[in-house]
mmCIF file of C-alpha atoms in Angstrom:
data_model
loop_
_atom_site.group_PDB
_atom_site.id
_atom_site.type_symbol
_atom_site.label_atom_id
_atom_site.label_comp_id
_atom_site.label_asym_id
_atom_site.label_seq_id
_atom_site.Cartn_x
_atom_site.Cartn_y
_atom_site.Cartn_z
ATOM 1 C CA ASP A 20 0.024 0.025 0.002
ATOM 2 C CA VAL A 21 2.165 2.817 -1.304
ATOM 3 C CA HIS A 22 -0.264 5.441 -0.476
ATOM 4 C CA GLY A 23 -1.133 4.430 3.216
ATOM 5 C CA VAL A 24 1.744 2.492 4.843
ATOM 6 C CA GLY A 25 4.140 3.715 2.099
ATOM 7 C CA ALA A 26 3.514 7.391 3.142
ATOM 8 C CA VAL A 27 4.318 6.347 6.713
ATOM 9 C CA VAL A 28 7.554 4.748 5.591
ATOM 10 C CA ARG A 29 8.346 7.838 3.446
ATOM 11 C CA GLU A 30 7.754 10.259 6.281
ATOM 12 C CA GLY A 31 9.750 8.046 8.531
ATOM 13 C CA VAL A 32 12.824 8.117 6.290
ATOM 14 C CA ARG A 33 12.480 11.841 5.856
ATOM 15 C CA ARG A 34 12.298 12.439 9.764
ATOM 16 C CA ALA A 35 15.136 10.005 10.491
ATOM 17 C CA ARG A 36 17.455 11.566 8.003
ATOM 18 C CA SER A 37 16.510 15.147 9.145
ATOM 19 C CA THR A 38 17.473 14.189 12.682
ATOM 20 C CA LYS A 39 20.587 12.047 11.968
ATOM 21 C CA GLU A 40 22.357 12.535 8.735
ATOM 22 C CA GLY A 41 23.925 9.144 7.462
ATOM 23 C CA ILE A 42 21.549 6.941 9.440
ATOM 24 C CA LYS A 43 21.216 3.491 7.868
ATOM 25 C CA LEU A 44 17.662 2.431 7.232
ATOM 26 C CA GLY A 45 16.085 -0.777 5.954
ATOM 27 C CA VAL A 46 13.210 -3.127 6.203
ATOM 28 C CA CYS A 47 13.236 -6.775 7.349
ATOM 29 C CA GLY A 48 10.802 -9.520 6.687
ATOM 30 C CA GLU A 49 9.079 -11.093 3.673
ATOM 31 C CA HIS A 50 8.180 -7.662 2.428
ATOM 32 C CA GLY A 51 11.922 -7.141 1.749
ATOM 33 C CA GLY A 52 11.861 -9.752 -0.787
ATOM 34 C CA ASP A 53 8.803 -8.594 -2.801
ATOM 35 C CA PRO A 54 10.008 -7.065 -6.035
ATOM 36 C CA GLU A 55 7.478 -4.196 -6.085
ATOM 37 C CA SER A 56 8.357 -3.470 -2.520
ATOM 38 C CA ILE A 57 12.054 -3.375 -3.224
ATOM 39 C CA HIS A 58 11.432 -0.721 -5.885
ATOM 40 C CA PHE A 59 9.466 1.454 -3.565
ATOM 41 C CA PHE A 60 11.948 0.966 -0.721
ATOM 42 C CA HIS A 61 14.770 2.070 -3.171
ATOM 43 C CA GLU A 62 12.630 5.198 -4.191
ATOM 44 C CA VAL A 63 12.141 6.254 -0.556
ATOM 45 C CA GLY A 64 15.707 5.905 0.033
ATOM 46 C CA LEU A 65 16.084 2.819 2.305
ATOM 47 C CA ASP A 66 19.785 1.428 2.410
ATOM 48 C CA TYR A 67 18.834 -2.231 2.453
ATOM 49 C CA VAL A 68 16.274 -4.949 2.741
ATOM 50 C CA SER A 69 16.468 -8.114 4.644
ATOM 51 C CA CYS A 70 14.410 -11.282 3.698
ATOM 52 C CA SER A 71 14.276 -15.153 3.988
ATOM 53 C CA PRO A 72 17.227 -16.927 2.143
ATOM 54 C CA PHE A 73 14.968 -18.361 -0.535
ATOM 55 C CA ARG A 74 14.032 -14.689 -1.572
ATOM 56 C CA VAL A 75 17.566 -13.318 -1.643
ATOM 57 C CA PRO A 76 18.106 -13.836 -5.379
ATOM 58 C CA VAL A 77 15.139 -12.101 -6.421
ATOM 59 C CA ALA A 78 15.799 -9.331 -3.889
ATOM 60 C CA ARG A 79 19.232 -8.835 -5.301
ATOM 61 C CA LEU A 80 17.925 -8.746 -8.870
ATOM 62 C CA GLU A 81 15.162 -6.343 -8.125
ATOM 63 C CA ALA A 82 17.523 -4.110 -6.077
ATOM 64 C CA GLY A 83 19.955 -3.884 -9.067
ATOM 65 C CA ARG A 84 16.996 -3.205 -11.468
ATOM 66 C CA ALA A 85 15.769 -0.216 -9.150
ATOM 67 C CA ALA A 86 19.224 1.228 -8.971
ATOM 68 C CA VAL A 87 19.747 1.006 -12.797
ATOM 69 C CA GLU A 88 16.194 2.517 -13.297
ATOM 70 C CA ALA A 89 16.925 5.261 -10.940
ATOM 71 C CA ALA A 90 20.238 6.052 -12.532
ATOM 72 C CA GLY A 91 18.590 6.051 -15.958
ATOM 73 C CA SER A 92 15.782 8.414 -14.811
ATOM 74 C CA ALA A 93 18.560 10.703 -13.260
ATOM 75 C CA THR A 94 20.321 11.075 -16.619
ATOM 76 C CA ALA A 95 17.227 11.561 -18.584
#
């Protein structure tokens, strides 16, 4: 739910970074291995995701895709 819970996550990231520059923020749990969620977490500026071992390959692939997409939109 990007508009509900996502808004809370986005605001939490904003407040944490305004209070402590350089703070490392992430998410843990099965949500951390969900491809759509990984793209959202990258967009809001989380530093890492953590998930169960069987989801790690997908999480790594999607994290890479999210970074490439972000880099591509930054240069466009």
